[in-house]
mmCIF file with all atom_site columns, C-alpha atoms in Angstrom:
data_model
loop_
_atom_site.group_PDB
_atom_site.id
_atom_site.type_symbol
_atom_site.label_atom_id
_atom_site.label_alt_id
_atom_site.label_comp_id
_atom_site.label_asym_id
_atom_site.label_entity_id
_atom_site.label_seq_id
_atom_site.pdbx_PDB_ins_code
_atom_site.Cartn_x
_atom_site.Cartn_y
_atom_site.Cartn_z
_atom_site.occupancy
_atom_site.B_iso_or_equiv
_atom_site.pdbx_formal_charge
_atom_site.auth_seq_id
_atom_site.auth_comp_id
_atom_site.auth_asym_id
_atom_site.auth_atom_id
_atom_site.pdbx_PDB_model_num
ATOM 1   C CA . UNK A 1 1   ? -8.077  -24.459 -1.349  1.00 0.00 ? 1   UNK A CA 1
ATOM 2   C CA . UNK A 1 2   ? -9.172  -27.425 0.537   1.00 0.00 ? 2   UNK A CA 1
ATOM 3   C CA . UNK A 1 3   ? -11.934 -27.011 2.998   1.00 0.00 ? 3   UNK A CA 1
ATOM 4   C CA . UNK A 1 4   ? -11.528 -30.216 5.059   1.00 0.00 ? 4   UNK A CA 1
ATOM 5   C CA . UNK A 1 5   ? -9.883  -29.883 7.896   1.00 0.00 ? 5   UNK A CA 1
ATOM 6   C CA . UNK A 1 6   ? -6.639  -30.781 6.589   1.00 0.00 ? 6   UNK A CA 1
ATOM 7   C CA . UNK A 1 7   ? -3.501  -29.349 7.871   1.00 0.00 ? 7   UNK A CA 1
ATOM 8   C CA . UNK A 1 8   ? -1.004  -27.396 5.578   1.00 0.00 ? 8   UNK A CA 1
ATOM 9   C CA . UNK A 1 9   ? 1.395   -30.255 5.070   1.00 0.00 ? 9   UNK A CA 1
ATOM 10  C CA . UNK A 1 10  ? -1.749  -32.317 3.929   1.00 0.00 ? 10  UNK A CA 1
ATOM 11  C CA . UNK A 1 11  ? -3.001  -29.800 1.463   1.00 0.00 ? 11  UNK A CA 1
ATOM 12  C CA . UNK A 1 12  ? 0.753   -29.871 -0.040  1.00 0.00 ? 12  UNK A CA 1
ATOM 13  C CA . UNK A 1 13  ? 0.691   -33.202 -0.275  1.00 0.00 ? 13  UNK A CA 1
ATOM 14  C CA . UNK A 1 14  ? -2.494  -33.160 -1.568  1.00 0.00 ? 14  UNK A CA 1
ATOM 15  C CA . UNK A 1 15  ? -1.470  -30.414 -4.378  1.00 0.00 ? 15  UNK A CA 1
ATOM 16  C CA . UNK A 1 16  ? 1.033   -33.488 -5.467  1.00 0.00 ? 16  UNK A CA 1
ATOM 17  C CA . UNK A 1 17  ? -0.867  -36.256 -6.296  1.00 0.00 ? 17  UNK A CA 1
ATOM 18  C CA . UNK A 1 18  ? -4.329  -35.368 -6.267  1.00 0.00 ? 18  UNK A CA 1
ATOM 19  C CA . UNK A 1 19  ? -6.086  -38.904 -7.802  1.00 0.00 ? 19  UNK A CA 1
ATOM 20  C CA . UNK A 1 20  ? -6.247  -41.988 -6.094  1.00 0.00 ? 20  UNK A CA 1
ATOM 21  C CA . UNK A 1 21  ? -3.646  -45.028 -6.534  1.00 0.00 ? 21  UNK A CA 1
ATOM 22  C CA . UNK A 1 22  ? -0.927  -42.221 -7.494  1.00 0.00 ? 22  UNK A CA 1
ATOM 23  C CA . UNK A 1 23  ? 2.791   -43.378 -6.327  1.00 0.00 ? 23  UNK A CA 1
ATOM 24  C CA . UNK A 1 24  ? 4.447   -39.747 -4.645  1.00 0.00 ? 24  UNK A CA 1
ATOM 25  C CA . UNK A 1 25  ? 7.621   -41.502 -4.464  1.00 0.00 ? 25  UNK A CA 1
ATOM 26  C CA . UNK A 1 26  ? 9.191   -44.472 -6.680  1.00 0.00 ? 26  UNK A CA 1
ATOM 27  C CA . UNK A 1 27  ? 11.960  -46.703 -5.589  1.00 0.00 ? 27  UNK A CA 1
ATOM 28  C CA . UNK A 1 28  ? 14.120  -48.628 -8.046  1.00 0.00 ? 28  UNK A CA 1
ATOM 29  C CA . UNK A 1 29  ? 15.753  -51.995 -6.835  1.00 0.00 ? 29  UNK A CA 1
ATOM 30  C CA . UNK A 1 30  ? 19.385  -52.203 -8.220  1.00 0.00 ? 30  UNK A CA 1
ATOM 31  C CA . UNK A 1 31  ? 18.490  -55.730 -9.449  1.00 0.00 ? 31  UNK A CA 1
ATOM 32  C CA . UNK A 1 32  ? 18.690  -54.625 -13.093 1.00 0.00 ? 32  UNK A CA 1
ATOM 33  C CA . UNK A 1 33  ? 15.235  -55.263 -13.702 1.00 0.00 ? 33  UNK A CA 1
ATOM 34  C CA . UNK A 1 34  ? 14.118  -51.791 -14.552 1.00 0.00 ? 34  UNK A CA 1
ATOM 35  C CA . UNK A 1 35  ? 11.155  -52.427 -13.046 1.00 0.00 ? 35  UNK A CA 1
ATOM 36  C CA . UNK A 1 36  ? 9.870   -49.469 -10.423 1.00 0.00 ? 36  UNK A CA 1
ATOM 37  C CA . UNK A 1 37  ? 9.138   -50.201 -7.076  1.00 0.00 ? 37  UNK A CA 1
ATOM 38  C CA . UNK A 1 38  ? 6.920   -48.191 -5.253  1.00 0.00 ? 38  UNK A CA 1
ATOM 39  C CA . UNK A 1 39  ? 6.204   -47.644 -1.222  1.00 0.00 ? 39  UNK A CA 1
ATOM 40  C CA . UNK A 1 40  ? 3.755   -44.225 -0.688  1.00 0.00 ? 40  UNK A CA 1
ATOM 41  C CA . UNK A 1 41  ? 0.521   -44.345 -2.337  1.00 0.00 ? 41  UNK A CA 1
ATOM 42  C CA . UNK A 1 42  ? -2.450  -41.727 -2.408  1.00 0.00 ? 42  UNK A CA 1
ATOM 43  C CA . UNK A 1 43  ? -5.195  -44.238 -2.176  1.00 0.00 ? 43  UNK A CA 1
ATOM 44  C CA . UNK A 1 44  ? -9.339  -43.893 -0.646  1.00 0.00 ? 44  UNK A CA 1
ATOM 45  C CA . UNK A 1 45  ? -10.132 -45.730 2.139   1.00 0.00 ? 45  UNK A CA 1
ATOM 46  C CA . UNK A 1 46  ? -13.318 -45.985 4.630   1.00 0.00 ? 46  UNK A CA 1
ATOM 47  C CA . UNK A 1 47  ? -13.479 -45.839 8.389   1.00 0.00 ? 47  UNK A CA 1
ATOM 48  C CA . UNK A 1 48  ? -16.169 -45.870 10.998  1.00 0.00 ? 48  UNK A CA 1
ATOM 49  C CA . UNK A 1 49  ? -16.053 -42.871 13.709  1.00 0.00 ? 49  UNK A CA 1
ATOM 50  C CA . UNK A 1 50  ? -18.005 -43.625 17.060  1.00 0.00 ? 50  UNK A CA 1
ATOM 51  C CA . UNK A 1 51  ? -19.263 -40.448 18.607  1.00 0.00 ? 51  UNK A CA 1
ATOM 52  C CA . UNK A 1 52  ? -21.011 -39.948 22.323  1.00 0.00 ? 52  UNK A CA 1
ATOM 53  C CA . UNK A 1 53  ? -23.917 -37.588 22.087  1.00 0.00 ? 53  UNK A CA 1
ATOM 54  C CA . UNK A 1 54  ? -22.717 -34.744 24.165  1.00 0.00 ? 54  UNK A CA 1
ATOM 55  C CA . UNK A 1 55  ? -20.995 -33.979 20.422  1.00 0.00 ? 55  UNK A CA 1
ATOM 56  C CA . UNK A 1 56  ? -23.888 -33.839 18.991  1.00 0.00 ? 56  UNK A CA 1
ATOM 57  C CA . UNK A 1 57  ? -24.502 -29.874 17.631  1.00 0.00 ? 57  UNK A CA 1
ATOM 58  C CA . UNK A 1 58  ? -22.934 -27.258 15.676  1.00 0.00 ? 58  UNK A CA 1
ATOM 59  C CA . UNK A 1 59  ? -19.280 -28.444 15.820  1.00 0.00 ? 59  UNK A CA 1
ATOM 60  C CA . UNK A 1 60  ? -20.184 -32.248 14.854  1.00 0.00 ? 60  UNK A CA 1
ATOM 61  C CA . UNK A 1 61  ? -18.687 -32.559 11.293  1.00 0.00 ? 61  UNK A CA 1
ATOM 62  C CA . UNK A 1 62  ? -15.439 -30.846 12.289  1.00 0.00 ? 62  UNK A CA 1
ATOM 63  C CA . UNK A 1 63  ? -15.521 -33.533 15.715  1.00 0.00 ? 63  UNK A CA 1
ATOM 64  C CA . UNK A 1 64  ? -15.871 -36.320 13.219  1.00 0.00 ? 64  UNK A CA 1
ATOM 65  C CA . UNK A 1 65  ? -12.805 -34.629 10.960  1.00 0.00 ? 65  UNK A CA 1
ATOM 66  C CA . UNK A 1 66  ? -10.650 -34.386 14.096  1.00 0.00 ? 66  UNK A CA 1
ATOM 67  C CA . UNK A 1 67  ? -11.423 -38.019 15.464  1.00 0.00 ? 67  UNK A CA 1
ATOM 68  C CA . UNK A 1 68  ? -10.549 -39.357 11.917  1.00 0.00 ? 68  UNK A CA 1
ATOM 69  C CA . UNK A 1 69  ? -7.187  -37.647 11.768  1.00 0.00 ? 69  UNK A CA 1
ATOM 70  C CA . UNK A 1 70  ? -6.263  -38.683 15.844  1.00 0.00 ? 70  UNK A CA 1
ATOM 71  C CA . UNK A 1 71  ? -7.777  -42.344 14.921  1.00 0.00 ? 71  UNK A CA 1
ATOM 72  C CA . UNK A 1 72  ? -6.495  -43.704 11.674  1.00 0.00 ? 72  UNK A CA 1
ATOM 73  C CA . UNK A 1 73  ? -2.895  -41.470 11.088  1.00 0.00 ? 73  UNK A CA 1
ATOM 74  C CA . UNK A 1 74  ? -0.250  -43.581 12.174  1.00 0.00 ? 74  UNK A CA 1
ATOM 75  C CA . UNK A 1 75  ? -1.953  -46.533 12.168  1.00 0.00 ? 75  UNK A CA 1
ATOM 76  C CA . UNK A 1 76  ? -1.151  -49.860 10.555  1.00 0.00 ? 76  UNK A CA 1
ATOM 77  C CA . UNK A 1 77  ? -3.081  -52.295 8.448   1.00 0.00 ? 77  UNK A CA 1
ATOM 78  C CA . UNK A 1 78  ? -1.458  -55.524 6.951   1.00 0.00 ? 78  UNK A CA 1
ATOM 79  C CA . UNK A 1 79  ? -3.815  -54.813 3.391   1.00 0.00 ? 79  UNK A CA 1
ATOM 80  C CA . UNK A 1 80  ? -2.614  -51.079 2.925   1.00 0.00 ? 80  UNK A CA 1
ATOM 81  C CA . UNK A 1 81  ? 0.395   -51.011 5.277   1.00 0.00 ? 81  UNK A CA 1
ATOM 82  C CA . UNK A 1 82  ? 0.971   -47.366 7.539   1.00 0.00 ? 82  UNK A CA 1
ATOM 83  C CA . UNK A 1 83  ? -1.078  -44.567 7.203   1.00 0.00 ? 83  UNK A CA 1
ATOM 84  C CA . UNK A 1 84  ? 0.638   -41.578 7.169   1.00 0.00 ? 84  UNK A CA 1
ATOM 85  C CA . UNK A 1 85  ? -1.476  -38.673 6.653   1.00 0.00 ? 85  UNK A CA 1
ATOM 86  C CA . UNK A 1 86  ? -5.219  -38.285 5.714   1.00 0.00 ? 86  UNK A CA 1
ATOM 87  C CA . UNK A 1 87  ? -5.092  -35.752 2.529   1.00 0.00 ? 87  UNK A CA 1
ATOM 88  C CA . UNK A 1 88  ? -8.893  -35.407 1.743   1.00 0.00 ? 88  UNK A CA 1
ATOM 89  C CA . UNK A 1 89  ? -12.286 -36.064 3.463   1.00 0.00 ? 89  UNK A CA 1
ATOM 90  C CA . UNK A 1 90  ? -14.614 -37.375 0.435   1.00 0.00 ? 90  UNK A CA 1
ATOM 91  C CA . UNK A 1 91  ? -17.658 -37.377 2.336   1.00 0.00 ? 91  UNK A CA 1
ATOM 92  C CA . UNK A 1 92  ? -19.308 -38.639 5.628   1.00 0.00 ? 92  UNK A CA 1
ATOM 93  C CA . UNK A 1 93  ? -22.349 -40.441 5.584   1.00 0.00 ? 93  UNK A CA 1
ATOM 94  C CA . UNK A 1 94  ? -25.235 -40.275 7.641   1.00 0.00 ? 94  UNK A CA 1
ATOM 95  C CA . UNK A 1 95  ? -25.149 -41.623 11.045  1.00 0.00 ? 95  UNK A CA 1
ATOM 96  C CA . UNK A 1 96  ? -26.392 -44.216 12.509  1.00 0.00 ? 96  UNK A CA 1
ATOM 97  C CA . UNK A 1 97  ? -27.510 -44.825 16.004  1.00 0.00 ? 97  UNK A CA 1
ATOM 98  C CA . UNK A 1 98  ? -26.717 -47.942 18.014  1.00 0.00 ? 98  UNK A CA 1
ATOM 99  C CA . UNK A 1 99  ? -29.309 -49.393 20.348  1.00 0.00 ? 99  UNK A CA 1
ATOM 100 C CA . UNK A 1 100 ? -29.027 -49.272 23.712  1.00 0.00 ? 100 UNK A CA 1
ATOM 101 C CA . UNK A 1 101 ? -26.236 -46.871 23.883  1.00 0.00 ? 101 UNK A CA 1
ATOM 102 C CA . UNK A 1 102 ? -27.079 -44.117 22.416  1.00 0.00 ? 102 UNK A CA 1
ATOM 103 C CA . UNK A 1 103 ? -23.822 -43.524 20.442  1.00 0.00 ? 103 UNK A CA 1
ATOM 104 C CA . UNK A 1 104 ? -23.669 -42.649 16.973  1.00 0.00 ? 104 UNK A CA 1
ATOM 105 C CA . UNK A 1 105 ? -21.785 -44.309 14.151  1.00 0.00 ? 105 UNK A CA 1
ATOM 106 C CA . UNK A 1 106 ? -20.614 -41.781 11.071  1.00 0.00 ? 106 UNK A CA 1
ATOM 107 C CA . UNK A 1 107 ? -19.338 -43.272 7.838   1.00 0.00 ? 107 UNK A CA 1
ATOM 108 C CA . UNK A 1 108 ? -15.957 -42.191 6.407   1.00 0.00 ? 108 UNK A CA 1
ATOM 109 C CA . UNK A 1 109 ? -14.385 -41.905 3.021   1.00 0.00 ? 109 UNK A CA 1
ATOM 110 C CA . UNK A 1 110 ? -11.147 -40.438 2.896   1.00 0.00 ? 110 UNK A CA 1
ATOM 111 C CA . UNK A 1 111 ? -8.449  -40.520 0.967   1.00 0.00 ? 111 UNK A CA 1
ATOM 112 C CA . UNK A 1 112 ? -4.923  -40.910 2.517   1.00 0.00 ? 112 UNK A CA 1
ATOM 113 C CA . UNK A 1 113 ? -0.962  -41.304 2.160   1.00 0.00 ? 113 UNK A CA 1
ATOM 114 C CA . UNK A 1 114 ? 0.293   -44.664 2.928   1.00 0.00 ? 114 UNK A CA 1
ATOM 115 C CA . UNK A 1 115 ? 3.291   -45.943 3.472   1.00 0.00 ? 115 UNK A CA 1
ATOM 116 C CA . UNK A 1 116 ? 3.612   -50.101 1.982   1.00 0.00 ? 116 UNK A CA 1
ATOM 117 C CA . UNK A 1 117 ? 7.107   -51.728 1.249   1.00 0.00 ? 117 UNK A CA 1
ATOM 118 C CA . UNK A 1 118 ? 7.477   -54.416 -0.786  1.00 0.00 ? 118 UNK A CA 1
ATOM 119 C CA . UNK A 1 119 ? 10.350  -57.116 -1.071  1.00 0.00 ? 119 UNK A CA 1
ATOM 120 C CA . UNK A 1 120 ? 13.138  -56.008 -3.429  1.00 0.00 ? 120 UNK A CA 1
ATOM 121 C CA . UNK A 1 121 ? 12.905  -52.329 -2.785  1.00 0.00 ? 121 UNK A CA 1
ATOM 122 C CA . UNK A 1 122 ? 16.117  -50.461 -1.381  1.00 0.00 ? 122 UNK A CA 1
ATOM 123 C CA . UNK A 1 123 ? 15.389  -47.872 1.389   1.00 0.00 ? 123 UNK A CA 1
ATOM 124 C CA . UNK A 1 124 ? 17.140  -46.057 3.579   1.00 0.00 ? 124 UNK A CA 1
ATOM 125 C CA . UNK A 1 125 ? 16.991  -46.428 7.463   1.00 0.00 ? 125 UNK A CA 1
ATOM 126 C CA . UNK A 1 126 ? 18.541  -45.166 10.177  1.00 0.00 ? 126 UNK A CA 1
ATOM 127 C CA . UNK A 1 127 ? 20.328  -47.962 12.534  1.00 0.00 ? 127 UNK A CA 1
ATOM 128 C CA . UNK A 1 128 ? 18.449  -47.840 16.396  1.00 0.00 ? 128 UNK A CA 1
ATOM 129 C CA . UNK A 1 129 ? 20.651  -51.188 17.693  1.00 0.00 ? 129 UNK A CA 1
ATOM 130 C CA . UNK A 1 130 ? 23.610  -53.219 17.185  1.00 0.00 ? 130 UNK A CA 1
ATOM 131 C CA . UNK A 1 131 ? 24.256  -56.683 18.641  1.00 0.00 ? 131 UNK A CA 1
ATOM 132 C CA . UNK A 1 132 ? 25.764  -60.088 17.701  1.00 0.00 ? 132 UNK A CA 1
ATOM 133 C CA . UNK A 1 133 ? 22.751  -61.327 15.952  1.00 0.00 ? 133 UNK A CA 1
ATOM 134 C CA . UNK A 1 134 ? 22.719  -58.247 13.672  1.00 0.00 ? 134 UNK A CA 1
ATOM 135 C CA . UNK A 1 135 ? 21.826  -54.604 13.298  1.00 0.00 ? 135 UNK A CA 1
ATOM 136 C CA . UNK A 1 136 ? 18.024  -53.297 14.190  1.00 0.00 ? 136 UNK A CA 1
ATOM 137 C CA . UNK A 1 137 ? 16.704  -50.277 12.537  1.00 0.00 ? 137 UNK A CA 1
ATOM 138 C CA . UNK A 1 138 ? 14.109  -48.483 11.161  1.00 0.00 ? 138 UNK A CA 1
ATOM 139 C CA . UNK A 1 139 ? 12.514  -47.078 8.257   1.00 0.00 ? 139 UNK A CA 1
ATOM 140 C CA . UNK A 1 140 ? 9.972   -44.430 8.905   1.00 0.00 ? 140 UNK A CA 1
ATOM 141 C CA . UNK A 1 141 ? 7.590   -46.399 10.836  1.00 0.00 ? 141 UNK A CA 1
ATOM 142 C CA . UNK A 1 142 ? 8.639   -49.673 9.868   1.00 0.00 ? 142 UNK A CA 1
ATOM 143 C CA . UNK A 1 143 ? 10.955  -51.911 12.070  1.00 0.00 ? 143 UNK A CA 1
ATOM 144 C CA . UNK A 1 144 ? 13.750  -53.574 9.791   1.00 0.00 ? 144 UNK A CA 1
ATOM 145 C CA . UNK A 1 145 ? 16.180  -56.195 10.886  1.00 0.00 ? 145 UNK A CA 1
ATOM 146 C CA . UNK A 1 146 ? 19.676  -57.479 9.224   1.00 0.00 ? 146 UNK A CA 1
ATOM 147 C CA . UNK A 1 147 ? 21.090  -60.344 10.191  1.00 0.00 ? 147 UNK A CA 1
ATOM 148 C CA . UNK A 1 148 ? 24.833  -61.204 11.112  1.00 0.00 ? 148 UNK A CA 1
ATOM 149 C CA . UNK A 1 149 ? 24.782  -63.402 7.700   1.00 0.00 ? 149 UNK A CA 1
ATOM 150 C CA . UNK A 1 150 ? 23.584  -60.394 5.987   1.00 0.00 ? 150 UNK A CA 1
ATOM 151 C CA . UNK A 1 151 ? 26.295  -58.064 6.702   1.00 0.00 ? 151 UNK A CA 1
ATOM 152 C CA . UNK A 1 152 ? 29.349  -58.227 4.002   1.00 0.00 ? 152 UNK A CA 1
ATOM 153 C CA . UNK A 1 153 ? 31.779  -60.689 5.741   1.00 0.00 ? 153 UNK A CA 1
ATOM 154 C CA . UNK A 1 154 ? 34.360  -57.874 6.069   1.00 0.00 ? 154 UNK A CA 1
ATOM 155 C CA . UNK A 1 155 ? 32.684  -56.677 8.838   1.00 0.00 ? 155 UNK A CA 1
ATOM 156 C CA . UNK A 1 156 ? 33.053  -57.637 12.437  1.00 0.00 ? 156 UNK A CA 1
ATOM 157 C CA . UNK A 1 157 ? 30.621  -56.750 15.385  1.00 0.00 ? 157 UNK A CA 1
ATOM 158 C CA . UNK A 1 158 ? 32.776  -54.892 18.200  1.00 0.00 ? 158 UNK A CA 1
ATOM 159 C CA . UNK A 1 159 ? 31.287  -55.676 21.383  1.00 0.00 ? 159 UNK A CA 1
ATOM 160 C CA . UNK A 1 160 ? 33.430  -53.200 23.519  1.00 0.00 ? 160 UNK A CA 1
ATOM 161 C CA . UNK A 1 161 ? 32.582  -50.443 21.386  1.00 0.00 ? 161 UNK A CA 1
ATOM 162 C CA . UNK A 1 162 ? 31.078  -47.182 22.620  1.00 0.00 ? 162 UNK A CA 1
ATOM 163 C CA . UNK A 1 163 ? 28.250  -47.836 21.440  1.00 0.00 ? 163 UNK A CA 1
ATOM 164 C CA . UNK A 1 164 ? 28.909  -51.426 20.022  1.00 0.00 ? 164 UNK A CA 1
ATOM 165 C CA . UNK A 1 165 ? 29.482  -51.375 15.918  1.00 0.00 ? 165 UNK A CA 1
ATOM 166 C CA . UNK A 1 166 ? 29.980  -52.961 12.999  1.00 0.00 ? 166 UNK A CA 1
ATOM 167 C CA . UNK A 1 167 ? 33.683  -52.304 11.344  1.00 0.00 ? 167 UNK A CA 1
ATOM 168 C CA . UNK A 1 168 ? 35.950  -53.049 8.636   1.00 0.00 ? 168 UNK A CA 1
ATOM 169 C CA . UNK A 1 169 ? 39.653  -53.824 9.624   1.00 0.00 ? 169 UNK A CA 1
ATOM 170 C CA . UNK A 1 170 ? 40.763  -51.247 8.531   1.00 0.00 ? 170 UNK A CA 1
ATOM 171 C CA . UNK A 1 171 ? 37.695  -48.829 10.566  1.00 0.00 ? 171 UNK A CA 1
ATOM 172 C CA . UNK A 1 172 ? 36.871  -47.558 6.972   1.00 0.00 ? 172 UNK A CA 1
ATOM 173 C CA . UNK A 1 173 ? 33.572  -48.514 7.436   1.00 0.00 ? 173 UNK A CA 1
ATOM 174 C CA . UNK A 1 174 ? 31.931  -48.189 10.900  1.00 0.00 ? 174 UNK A CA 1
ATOM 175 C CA . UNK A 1 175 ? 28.445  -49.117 11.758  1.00 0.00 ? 175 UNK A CA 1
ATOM 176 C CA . UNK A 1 176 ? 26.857  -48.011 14.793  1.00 0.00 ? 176 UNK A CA 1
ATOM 177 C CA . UNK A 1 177 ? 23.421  -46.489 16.316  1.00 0.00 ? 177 UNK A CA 1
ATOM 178 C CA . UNK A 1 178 ? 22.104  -43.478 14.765  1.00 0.00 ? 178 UNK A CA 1
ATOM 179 C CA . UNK A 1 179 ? 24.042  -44.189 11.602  1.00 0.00 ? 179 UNK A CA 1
ATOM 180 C CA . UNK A 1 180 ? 21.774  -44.133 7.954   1.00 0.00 ? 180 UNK A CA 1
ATOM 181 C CA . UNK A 1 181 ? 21.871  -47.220 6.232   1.00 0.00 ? 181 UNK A CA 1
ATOM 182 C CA . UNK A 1 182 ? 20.989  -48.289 2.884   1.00 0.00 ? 182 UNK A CA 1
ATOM 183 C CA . UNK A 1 183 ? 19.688  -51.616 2.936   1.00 0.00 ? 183 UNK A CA 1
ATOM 184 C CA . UNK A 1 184 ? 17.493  -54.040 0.211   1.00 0.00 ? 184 UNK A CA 1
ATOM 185 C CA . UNK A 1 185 ? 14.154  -55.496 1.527   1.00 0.00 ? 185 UNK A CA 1
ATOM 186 C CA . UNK A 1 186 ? 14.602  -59.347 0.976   1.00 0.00 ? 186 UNK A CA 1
ATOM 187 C CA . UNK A 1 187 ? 11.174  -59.684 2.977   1.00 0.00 ? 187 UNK A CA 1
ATOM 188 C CA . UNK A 1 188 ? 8.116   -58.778 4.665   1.00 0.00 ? 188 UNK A CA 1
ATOM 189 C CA . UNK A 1 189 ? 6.104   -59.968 7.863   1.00 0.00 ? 189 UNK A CA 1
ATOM 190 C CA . UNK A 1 190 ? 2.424   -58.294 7.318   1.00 0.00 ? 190 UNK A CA 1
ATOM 191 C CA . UNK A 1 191 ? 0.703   -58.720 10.693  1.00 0.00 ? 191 UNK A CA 1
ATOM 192 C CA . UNK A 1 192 ? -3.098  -57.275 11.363  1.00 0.00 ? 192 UNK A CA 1
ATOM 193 C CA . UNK A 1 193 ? -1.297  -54.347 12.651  1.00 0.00 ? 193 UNK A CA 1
ATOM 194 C CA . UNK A 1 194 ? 2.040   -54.115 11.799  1.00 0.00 ? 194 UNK A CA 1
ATOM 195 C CA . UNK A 1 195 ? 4.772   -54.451 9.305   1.00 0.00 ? 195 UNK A CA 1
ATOM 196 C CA . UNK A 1 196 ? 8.345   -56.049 10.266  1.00 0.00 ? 196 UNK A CA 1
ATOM 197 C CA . UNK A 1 197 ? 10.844  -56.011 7.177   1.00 0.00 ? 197 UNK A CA 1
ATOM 198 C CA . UNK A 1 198 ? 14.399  -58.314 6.956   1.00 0.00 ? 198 UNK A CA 1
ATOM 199 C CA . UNK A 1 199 ? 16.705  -56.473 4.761   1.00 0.00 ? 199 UNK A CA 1
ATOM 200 C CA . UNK A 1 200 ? 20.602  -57.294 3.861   1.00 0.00 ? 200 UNK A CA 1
ATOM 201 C CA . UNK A 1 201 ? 23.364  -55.378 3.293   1.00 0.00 ? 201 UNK A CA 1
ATOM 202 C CA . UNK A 1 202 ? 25.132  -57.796 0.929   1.00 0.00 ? 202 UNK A CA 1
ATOM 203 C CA . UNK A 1 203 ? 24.484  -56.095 -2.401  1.00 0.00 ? 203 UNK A CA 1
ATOM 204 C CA . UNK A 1 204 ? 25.897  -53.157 -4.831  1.00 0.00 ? 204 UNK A CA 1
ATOM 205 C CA . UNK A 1 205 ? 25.508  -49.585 -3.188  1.00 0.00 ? 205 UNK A CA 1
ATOM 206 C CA . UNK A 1 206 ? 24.555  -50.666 0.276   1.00 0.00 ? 206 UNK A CA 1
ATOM 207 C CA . UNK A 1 207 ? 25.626  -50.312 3.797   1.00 0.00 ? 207 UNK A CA 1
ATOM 208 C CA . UNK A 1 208 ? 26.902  -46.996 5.673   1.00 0.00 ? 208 UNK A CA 1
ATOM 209 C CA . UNK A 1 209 ? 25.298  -43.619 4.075   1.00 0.00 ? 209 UNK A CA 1
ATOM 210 C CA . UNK A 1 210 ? 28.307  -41.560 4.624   1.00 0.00 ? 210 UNK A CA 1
ATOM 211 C CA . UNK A 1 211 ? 31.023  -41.615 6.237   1.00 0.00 ? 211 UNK A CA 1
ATOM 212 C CA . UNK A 1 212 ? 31.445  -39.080 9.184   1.00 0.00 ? 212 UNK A CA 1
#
């Protein structure tokens, strides 16, 4: 067992990859390059927790646990990308007091899941808006946009849709919100706090899911 403070669906994810730097989930781009691309990783990282002293006594370390978990999950960094769940707690370090305020500063290392794409990679995503300019949607956490010129050429936006789509002639192929998309990363904005991917739709195996 894992006496941490980690939830259930932690400790199973923990039970599959239980060493840093280990890829749960590998993504191949249909380049025909063979070469694995990867976007969850199991990796250790640090973080400071700031606690008032009316914390301080027998409940402290589990406070600390609980303010790591509400502070860093679901968080982005541009260097690891989106934390999505803290596995382990590897230790916290003694704390230290700040002058003057009387707060105290505890020392983190964890190890967590994170979530980092990477141009090339093909992903699925799930479409939340259609317009002229090109279909929004997202992937997990991620915001991912395509662009009219990325959409195969046989499609045409429908403005007086219900909602507005994408379509084929021939209505084969309809593209609308809520649909899941399979799209190729052809790049990557990393901001201090947030990832924005531009994806296409213009290559083998892409585009609608399924059909309905």
């Amino acid at each position: 067992s894992i006496d941490d403070g980690t939830s259930c669906l932690n400790r199973r994810w923990y039970l599959l990859s239980q060493s840093a730097m280990v890829p749960l989930i590998s993504i191949y781009s249909l380049d025909g390059n063979g070469i694995a691309n990867r976007m969850f990783y199991h990796i250790p990282l640090e973080h400071e927790i700031c606690l008032h002293p009316k914390y301080f006594g027998p409940e402290l370390l589990e406070t600390v646990k609980r303010k790591l978990f509400n502070e860093v999950e679901g968080t982005c960094t541009g260097k690891y990308g989106f934390v999505i769940a803290v596995t382990t707690i590897d230790n916290i370090g003694s704390g230290l007091i700040q002058p003057g305020r009387g707060f105290v500063v505890y020392p983190v290392k964890y190890k967590a899941i994170v979530f980092r794409p990477f141009k090339g990679q093909v992903v699925d995503a799930v479409v939340s808006q259609v317009n002229k300019v090109g279909i929004f949607c997202d992937i997990g956490p991620m915001s991912c946009f395509v662009s009219r010129h990325c959409i195969p050429p046989d499609m045409e936006f429908e403005p007086n849709a219900n909602p507005p789509c994408y379509k084929t002639q021939d209505e084969s192929v309809v593209i609308k919100q809520d649909d899941e998309i399979r799209v190729k990363l052809i790049g990557t904005r990393v901001d201090a706090a947030d990832i924005f991917a531009i994806g296409t739709l213009m290559d083998d195996y892409l585009g609608l899911s399924a059909n309905e």
